[in-house]
Structure formats: C-alpha cells, structure tokens
Amino acid sequence: CFRVDLSDIRDELLPPPNFEFKTFLEVNDSPGHLGCIIPIACRKAGLVPHLRAIKSIFSGTIPQELQRILHEPSALCQVGVLNAPPKDIDCLSAPYKICLTYWESDKCSPEWVDGLNKFDEVWVISEFNRQVLVDSGVTKPVHKIRVGVDRNEYFFCPYRRPEYVFGMAGRLAYRKGVDIAARAFRRAFPSESDVRLEIKTRVNNIAVAVHNMTELGDTRIKVINEEWEVPQLRQWYGSLNVYVGPTRCEGLGLCFLEAAACGATPIVTDWSGCQEFLREPFISLPTSGKMAAVGVVCGQWAVPDEDALVELMRMCYNERVDRGQQCSDYVLREWPVENVAEDIGRLIG
C-alpha cells in the first residue's frame, strides 16, 4: 500500500475529449472502483474522457491505463459526468451536467433527490436504482448504464484449498449482511473442521465487524484486514468455493460478478440491484418477506432469509458444489466491461 500523487500526470497527445469525468479514484471502494473502470472501458471503445480526480492523492495503486488519461479541465468538453454525491455539482465545468449515482435502500432521501434535480440528467447502474429515484421524486431523465468486469483483471483462475471455503468481501457494514453470514455459518457447521468462512475487509474497517459479534470468535472464521491489489484479490476469489452474500441491499453488487469471473460460485440475495445478474448458475438466496428500516438513512432494506442461507450453505458443502467454470463463463460473456462504454457512447452521442 502506497500513496500516489496524480496531480502532475499529463498526456498532451490524446485527441480532444468527448466528456469531462470527475470521479473518485480508489480501487478498494465501490464508487472509486467504478471511477477506474469507466474511463478505461471508454478509452478502449474510442471515447476520450477528460478524467479529473476528486482526490489527487489516495491509497492504493492507480491502473497504468488511467495514468495516461488524467487531464485538467478542458473548455472543449460540453458534457460533464460526476461520479460523486450530487452536492459536488460545482466540481463540473462542462455546461451539460450528468450525475452517476447509487442509492442503497428502497427510498431516496429528499436531500439527495433535490441535489439530483439540479443536474440535466442522472445515470444509475441498475433498474432497481432507476425505479427508486423516479419513485422518490427525481424529475430529470434517469438512465441505466450497464457496468461489467474487466476480463484482463478478473478471469477464471481456480485454486481449490483442502478445506471447503466460503468468502465475502467489502466494507463490514450492517448492509452487507456479514452478521447473517457468520451466524448462518456457525449454525450450518457447528463442529465440522474442514470448512472456512473468510471475510475480506479494508484496513481500519474491523471495528464494525467485531462489535457484538461473538461468531467472529470462531477460529474457522477469518477476517482479512488488509489492502490488496487486484492480483491478490483475484487469487483469493479463485480460491473460494462459494462467495456468500446475504446483502440487505445493493446498487448492483459488482463484487459478486468479479468473484464469479474468477471461479467462485455466488449465493446472492434476490432483491435490489443484484436482480440485474441473478440467474443460473448463481444461487439465489430468498428474502424473509420482511423489510427493516435503514435507520438514519431514508427507506428500508430487505431481510435475507437466514434459515434458507443455512440450508444453502449446508447443501453447497455436502454436495461439494462447484459451479466456478459456469459462473465465470456467464459473467465474462454477459457482463464484460465494454458494456459501460457502449451505453455511455450511446447516451453522450
């Protein structure tokens, strides 16, 4: 893990840009991860984003392809895309302003809606998000763009360990369902010694996980509290038999696609943005039919069926389920990163 100053990176030889793209750049965070994916995909498709980093110094490594397309603002750009909260609209210098946004509950807050209505249009990454924003009062055009997996970074690379390994990754927030996964694991496997649950989180994100969670005292449950680059993450994904995700809500759930591309079989909650890609050979986790208030954030989340997850985990373990090749083939065929460039080109054009 090291810090990179992006402020002096230029490339004067590129053709005039098609659009200004103001974004977070952080490979270990969802908005920043998309901030890296989108300009690379667009560049490969012949679109030239005038890339501007909201944070010029950040933790982690920036892909080399991004270093070549980092620019200062340009008067040539008539369209600007902001991949950040709508309150940061003034970051864009282009006259036509677009907000790429995500919302992770079934109702958007009034403040967020008011912010989005100051843009000329809004982009989201799932039909779930599009419908939530429209139902919450966004009056500007809301378009869905497809995202996907970079097959040069995430590809089939299975490495099976002696134990049967379940894994999940991301911020250990309540929304992600790490509490449900840990409880279900211990219920499914009260005494088995050849099974593991690994939870990959970020540095300094450990406190959320250990608070009031006695399940994490089980030595078969390992929390990986490290910063990884893509090759390490890819190798880890490829070592999992099952990627378990009892999430309460997702804007999309890109980590499921990346894990599947590397050979893990995902168990995915059948609700919210995950429904965009949830089909065979992925394994569907039903909700309990109940909804729960999000708390300080507006709206509600689904409640995944913990009993069903226990049975699915037992089934995978007992039958040694391994759909890795089928899952990888499905993702790399149906969810390539080129999707996002195709949709952005169509919308900007």
Coordinates of C-alpha atoms in Angstrom, one line a residue:
C1 CA 0.0 0.0 0.0
F2 CA 1.5 3.4 -1.0
R3 CA 0.4 6.8 -1.9
V4 CA 0.4 8.2 -5.5
D5 CA 0.3 11.9 -6.4
L6 CA -1.7 12.2 -9.6
S7 CA -1.5 16.0 -9.9
D8 CA 1.3 16.1 -12.4
I9 CA 0.3 13.3 -14.7
R10 CA -0.5 14.6 -18.3
D11 CA -0.8 13.2 -21.8
E12 CA -0.8 16.0 -24.4
L13 CA -1.0 13.6 -27.3
L14 CA -4.6 12.4 -26.9
P15 CA -7.4 13.6 -29.2
P16 CA -9.9 16.1 -27.9
P17 CA -12.1 14.6 -25.1
N18 CA -15.7 13.6 -25.5
F19 CA -16.7 14.3 -22.0
E20 CA -15.4 15.5 -18.6
F21 CA -15.4 12.8 -16.0
K22 CA -15.0 13.9 -12.4
T23 CA -14.6 11.0 -10.1
F24 CA -13.2 9.4 -7.0
L25 CA -10.3 7.1 -7.9
E26 CA -9.9 4.3 -5.4
V27 CA -9.7 0.7 -6.4
N28 CA -10.8 -0.6 -3.0
D29 CA -14.1 1.4 -2.7
S30 CA -17.2 0.9 -4.9
P31 CA -17.6 4.5 -6.4
G32 CA -13.9 4.8 -6.8
H33 CA -13.7 1.3 -8.3
L34 CA -16.2 2.3 -10.9
G35 CA -14.3 5.6 -11.4
C36 CA -11.4 3.4 -12.5
I37 CA -13.4 1.0 -14.7
I38 CA -15.4 3.6 -16.7
P39 CA -12.6 5.7 -18.2
I40 CA -10.6 2.6 -19.1
A41 CA -13.6 1.0 -20.8
C42 CA -14.4 4.2 -22.6
R43 CA -10.8 4.7 -23.8
K44 CA -10.8 1.2 -25.3
A45 CA -14.0 2.0 -27.2
G46 CA -12.6 5.2 -28.7
L47 CA -14.2 7.6 -26.3
V48 CA -11.9 10.1 -24.6
P49 CA -12.9 11.1 -21.1
H50 CA -11.2 14.2 -19.7
L51 CA -10.5 12.4 -16.4
R52 CA -10.3 14.5 -13.2
A53 CA -9.7 13.0 -9.8
I54 CA -11.7 14.4 -6.8
K55 CA -8.8 13.2 -4.6
S56 CA -5.4 13.6 -6.3
I57 CA -3.7 11.7 -3.5
F58 CA -5.1 8.4 -2.4
S59 CA -4.3 5.0 -1.0
G60 CA -3.6 2.2 -3.4
T61 CA -2.3 1.9 -7.0
I62 CA -3.9 3.5 -10.0
P63 CA -4.0 1.3 -13.2
Q64 CA -1.4 2.4 -15.7
E65 CA -4.1 3.0 -18.3
L66 CA -5.6 5.7 -16.1
Q67 CA -2.3 7.5 -15.7
R68 CA -2.3 8.1 -19.4
I69 CA -5.7 9.8 -19.5
L70 CA -5.7 12.0 -16.4
H71 CA -6.3 15.6 -17.5
E72 CA -7.0 19.1 -16.3
P73 CA -10.4 20.6 -17.2
S74 CA -10.9 21.5 -20.9
A75 CA -13.1 24.0 -22.5
L76 CA -13.7 21.5 -25.3
C77 CA -16.0 19.4 -23.1
Q78 CA -19.7 20.2 -23.4
V79 CA -20.8 17.2 -21.2
G80 CA -19.6 16.6 -17.7
V81 CA -20.2 13.4 -15.6
L82 CA -19.9 13.5 -11.8
N83 CA -19.2 10.2 -10.1
A84 CA -19.7 11.6 -6.5
P85 CA -22.5 12.9 -4.3
P86 CA -24.8 15.4 -6.1
K87 CA -23.8 18.2 -3.7
D88 CA -20.5 18.3 -5.5
I89 CA -22.1 19.5 -8.7
D90 CA -19.8 22.6 -8.8
C91 CA -16.9 20.3 -9.5
L92 CA -18.0 20.1 -13.1
S93 CA -17.1 22.8 -15.5
A94 CA -19.0 21.5 -18.5
P95 CA -22.3 23.2 -19.2
Y96 CA -24.3 19.9 -19.5
K97 CA -24.1 18.1 -16.2
I98 CA -24.8 14.4 -15.5
C99 CA -24.6 12.7 -12.1
L100 CA -23.7 9.0 -11.9
T101 CA -25.2 7.9 -8.6
Y102 CA -26.2 4.9 -6.5
W103 CA -28.7 4.5 -3.7
E104 CA -28.9 1.5 -1.4
S105 CA -32.4 1.5 0.0
D106 CA -35.9 1.5 -1.4
K107 CA -36.4 5.3 -1.0
C108 CA -34.0 8.1 -1.7
S109 CA -33.6 11.0 0.8
P110 CA -35.1 14.3 0.0
E111 CA -31.7 16.0 0.1
W112 CA -30.3 13.5 -2.5
V113 CA -33.3 14.0 -4.7
D114 CA -33.0 17.8 -4.6
G115 CA -29.4 17.5 -5.5
L116 CA -30.0 15.2 -8.4
N117 CA -32.7 17.5 -9.8
K118 CA -30.1 20.2 -10.3
F119 CA -28.4 18.1 -13.0
D120 CA -29.5 17.8 -16.6
E121 CA -29.8 14.0 -16.3
V122 CA -28.9 11.1 -14.0
W123 CA -27.2 7.8 -14.6
V124 CA -27.6 4.7 -12.5
I125 CA -26.2 1.1 -12.7
S126 CA -29.4 -0.9 -12.1
E127 CA -33.1 -0.9 -12.9
F128 CA -33.7 -1.0 -9.1
N129 CA -31.9 2.3 -8.6
R130 CA -33.6 3.9 -11.6
Q131 CA -37.1 3.0 -10.2
V132 CA -36.2 4.1 -6.7
L133 CA -35.0 7.5 -7.9
V134 CA -38.1 8.1 -10.1
D135 CA -40.4 7.0 -7.3
S136 CA -38.6 9.2 -4.8
G137 CA -39.2 12.3 -6.9
V138 CA -36.3 12.7 -9.3
T139 CA -37.8 14.6 -12.3
K140 CA -34.8 14.7 -14.6
P141 CA -34.2 11.9 -17.1
V142 CA -32.8 8.8 -15.3
H143 CA -30.8 6.3 -17.5
K144 CA -29.4 3.0 -16.6
I145 CA -25.9 2.2 -17.8
R146 CA -24.5 -1.4 -17.6
V147 CA -21.2 -2.0 -15.9
G148 CA -19.1 -5.1 -16.0
V149 CA -15.9 -6.9 -15.4
D150 CA -12.5 -6.3 -17.0
R151 CA -11.5 -9.7 -18.3
N152 CA -7.9 -8.6 -18.2
E153 CA -8.1 -8.2 -14.4
Y154 CA -10.7 -10.8 -13.4
F155 CA -10.7 -14.2 -15.1
F156 CA -11.1 -17.9 -14.4
C157 CA -8.2 -18.8 -12.1
P158 CA -9.4 -21.6 -9.7
Y159 CA -7.2 -22.7 -6.9
R160 CA -9.1 -25.1 -4.5
R161 CA -7.8 -25.5 -1.0
P162 CA -8.1 -28.7 1.1
E163 CA -11.0 -27.1 3.1
Y164 CA -14.3 -26.0 1.6
V165 CA -14.1 -22.2 1.7
F166 CA -16.9 -19.6 1.8
G167 CA -15.9 -16.0 1.4
M168 CA -17.3 -12.5 1.3
A169 CA -15.7 -9.0 0.7
G170 CA -16.4 -5.4 1.2
R171 CA -16.9 -2.8 4.0
L172 CA -18.2 -4.7 7.0
A173 CA -21.3 -2.5 7.3
Y174 CA -24.6 -3.9 8.5
R175 CA -26.0 -3.6 5.0
K176 CA -23.6 -6.2 3.7
G177 CA -25.0 -8.9 6.0
V178 CA -21.8 -10.1 7.5
D179 CA -23.7 -10.8 10.7
I180 CA -26.1 -13.0 8.9
A181 CA -23.3 -14.9 7.1
A182 CA -21.4 -15.5 10.3
R183 CA -24.4 -16.7 12.2
A184 CA -25.5 -18.9 9.3
F185 CA -22.0 -20.4 9.0
R186 CA -22.0 -21.5 12.7
R187 CA -25.5 -22.9 12.5
A188 CA -24.7 -24.8 9.3
F189 CA -21.4 -26.2 10.6
P190 CA -21.5 -26.5 14.4
S191 CA -18.5 -28.9 14.6
E192 CA -17.1 -29.5 11.1
S193 CA -13.4 -28.7 10.9
D194 CA -12.8 -28.8 7.1
V195 CA -14.8 -25.7 6.3
R196 CA -13.9 -22.0 6.5
L197 CA -15.6 -18.6 6.2
E198 CA -13.2 -15.7 5.2
I199 CA -14.3 -12.1 5.3
K200 CA -12.1 -9.7 3.3
T201 CA -12.4 -6.1 4.5
R202 CA -10.4 -2.9 4.4
V203 CA -7.8 -1.7 6.8
N204 CA -9.4 0.2 9.7
N205 CA -12.8 -1.3 8.9
I206 CA -12.5 -4.1 11.5
A207 CA -14.4 -2.4 14.4
V208 CA -17.8 -2.8 12.7
A209 CA -17.3 -6.5 12.3
V210 CA -16.3 -7.3 15.9
H211 CA -18.8 -5.2 17.7
N212 CA -21.3 -7.5 19.4
M213 CA -20.5 -10.5 17.1
T214 CA -19.4 -13.5 19.1
E215 CA -19.4 -15.5 15.9
L216 CA -16.1 -14.0 14.9
G217 CA -14.5 -15.7 17.9
D218 CA -14.8 -18.9 15.9
T219 CA -11.3 -19.8 14.7
R220 CA -12.8 -21.2 11.4
I221 CA -14.0 -17.6 10.6
K222 CA -11.1 -15.4 9.4
V223 CA -11.3 -11.6 8.9
I224 CA -8.7 -10.4 6.4
N225 CA -8.0 -6.8 7.3
E226 CA -5.5 -5.8 4.5
E227 CA -5.2 -3.6 1.5
W228 CA -4.9 -5.8 -1.7
E229 CA -4.2 -5.0 -5.3
V230 CA -6.2 -6.8 -8.0
P231 CA -3.8 -9.8 -8.4
Q232 CA -4.1 -10.7 -4.7
L233 CA -7.9 -10.2 -4.8
R234 CA -8.2 -12.3 -8.0
Q235 CA -6.2 -15.1 -6.5
W236 CA -8.3 -15.1 -3.3
Y237 CA -11.6 -15.1 -5.3
G238 CA -10.3 -18.0 -7.3
S239 CA -9.6 -20.0 -4.1
L240 CA -13.2 -19.7 -2.8
N241 CA -15.7 -22.5 -3.4
V242 CA -18.6 -20.1 -2.7
Y243 CA -18.9 -16.4 -2.5
V244 CA -21.6 -15.8 0.1
G245 CA -23.5 -12.5 0.0
P246 CA -26.6 -12.2 2.3
T247 CA -26.7 -8.4 1.5
R248 CA -29.7 -6.4 2.6
C249 CA -29.4 -4.0 -0.4
E250 CA -27.0 -3.3 -3.3
G251 CA -26.9 -0.7 -6.0
L252 CA -25.7 -3.5 -8.2
G253 CA -23.1 -5.8 -6.5
L254 CA -20.1 -5.7 -8.7
C255 CA -18.1 -7.8 -6.2
F256 CA -20.3 -10.8 -7.0
L257 CA -19.5 -10.5 -10.7
E258 CA -15.8 -10.2 -10.1
A259 CA -15.7 -13.2 -7.7
A260 CA -17.7 -15.3 -10.1
A261 CA -15.4 -14.3 -13.0
C262 CA -12.5 -15.8 -11.0
G263 CA -14.3 -19.1 -10.3
A264 CA -16.3 -18.7 -7.1
T265 CA -20.0 -19.7 -7.0
P266 CA -22.0 -16.8 -5.6
I267 CA -25.0 -17.0 -3.2
V268 CA -26.9 -13.8 -3.8
T269 CA -29.9 -12.1 -2.1
D270 CA -32.8 -12.0 -4.6
W271 CA -33.5 -8.3 -4.1
S272 CA -32.3 -4.8 -5.1
G273 CA -29.6 -4.3 -7.7
C274 CA -28.4 -7.9 -7.6
Q275 CA -31.5 -8.9 -9.6
E276 CA -29.8 -7.5 -12.6
F277 CA -27.5 -10.5 -12.8
L278 CA -29.0 -13.1 -10.5
R279 CA -29.7 -16.2 -12.6
E280 CA -28.3 -19.7 -13.1
P281 CA -25.6 -20.7 -12.4
F282 CA -25.6 -18.2 -9.5
I283 CA -27.5 -19.4 -6.4
S284 CA -30.5 -17.3 -5.3
L285 CA -31.0 -16.5 -1.6
P286 CA -34.6 -15.6 -0.9
T287 CA -35.7 -12.8 1.4
S288 CA -37.8 -13.5 4.5
G289 CA -40.6 -11.3 3.1
K290 CA -39.9 -8.7 5.8
M291 CA -38.5 -5.2 5.4
A292 CA -36.4 -3.3 8.0
A293 CA -35.9 0.4 8.5
V294 CA -32.5 1.6 7.4
G295 CA -32.1 3.9 10.4
V296 CA -30.6 7.3 9.8
V297 CA -30.7 6.8 6.1
C298 CA -34.1 7.0 4.3
G299 CA -36.0 3.9 3.2
Q300 CA -36.0 0.2 4.0
W301 CA -33.9 -2.8 3.3
A302 CA -34.9 -6.4 2.7
V303 CA -34.2 -9.0 5.4
P304 CA -32.5 -12.1 3.9
D305 CA -33.8 -15.4 5.0
E306 CA -31.1 -16.7 7.4
D307 CA -32.7 -20.2 7.6
A308 CA -32.6 -20.5 3.9
L309 CA -28.9 -19.4 3.9
V310 CA -28.1 -22.1 6.5
E311 CA -29.6 -24.8 4.2
L312 CA -27.9 -23.4 1.1
M313 CA -24.5 -23.4 2.8
R314 CA -25.1 -27.0 4.0
M315 CA -26.1 -28.0 0.5
C316 CA -23.0 -26.5 -1.1
Y317 CA -20.7 -28.2 1.5
N318 CA -22.4 -31.6 1.5
E319 CA -22.6 -31.8 -2.3
R320 CA -19.2 -30.0 -2.8
V321 CA -20.9 -27.6 -5.2
D322 CA -18.5 -26.0 -7.6
R323 CA -20.0 -24.1 -10.5
G324 CA -16.9 -21.9 -10.9
Q325 CA -16.4 -22.5 -14.7
Q326 CA -20.1 -21.9 -15.5
C327 CA -20.2 -18.8 -13.4
S328 CA -17.0 -17.4 -14.9
D329 CA -18.3 -18.1 -18.4
Y330 CA -21.6 -16.4 -17.7
V331 CA -20.0 -13.2 -16.3
L332 CA -17.4 -12.8 -18.9
R333 CA -19.9 -13.4 -21.7
E334 CA -22.8 -11.3 -20.4
W335 CA -21.1 -8.7 -18.2
P336 CA -17.9 -7.5 -20.0
V337 CA -16.7 -4.1 -19.1
E338 CA -17.3 -3.0 -22.7
N339 CA -21.0 -2.7 -21.8
V340 CA -20.4 0.6 -19.9
A341 CA -18.6 2.2 -22.9
E342 CA -21.3 1.1 -25.3
D343 CA -24.0 2.7 -23.1
I344 CA -22.1 5.9 -22.3
G345 CA -21.3 6.3 -26.0
R346 CA -25.0 6.0 -26.9
L347 CA -26.1 8.4 -24.2
I348 CA -23.5 11.1 -24.9
G349 CA -23.9 10.6 -28.7

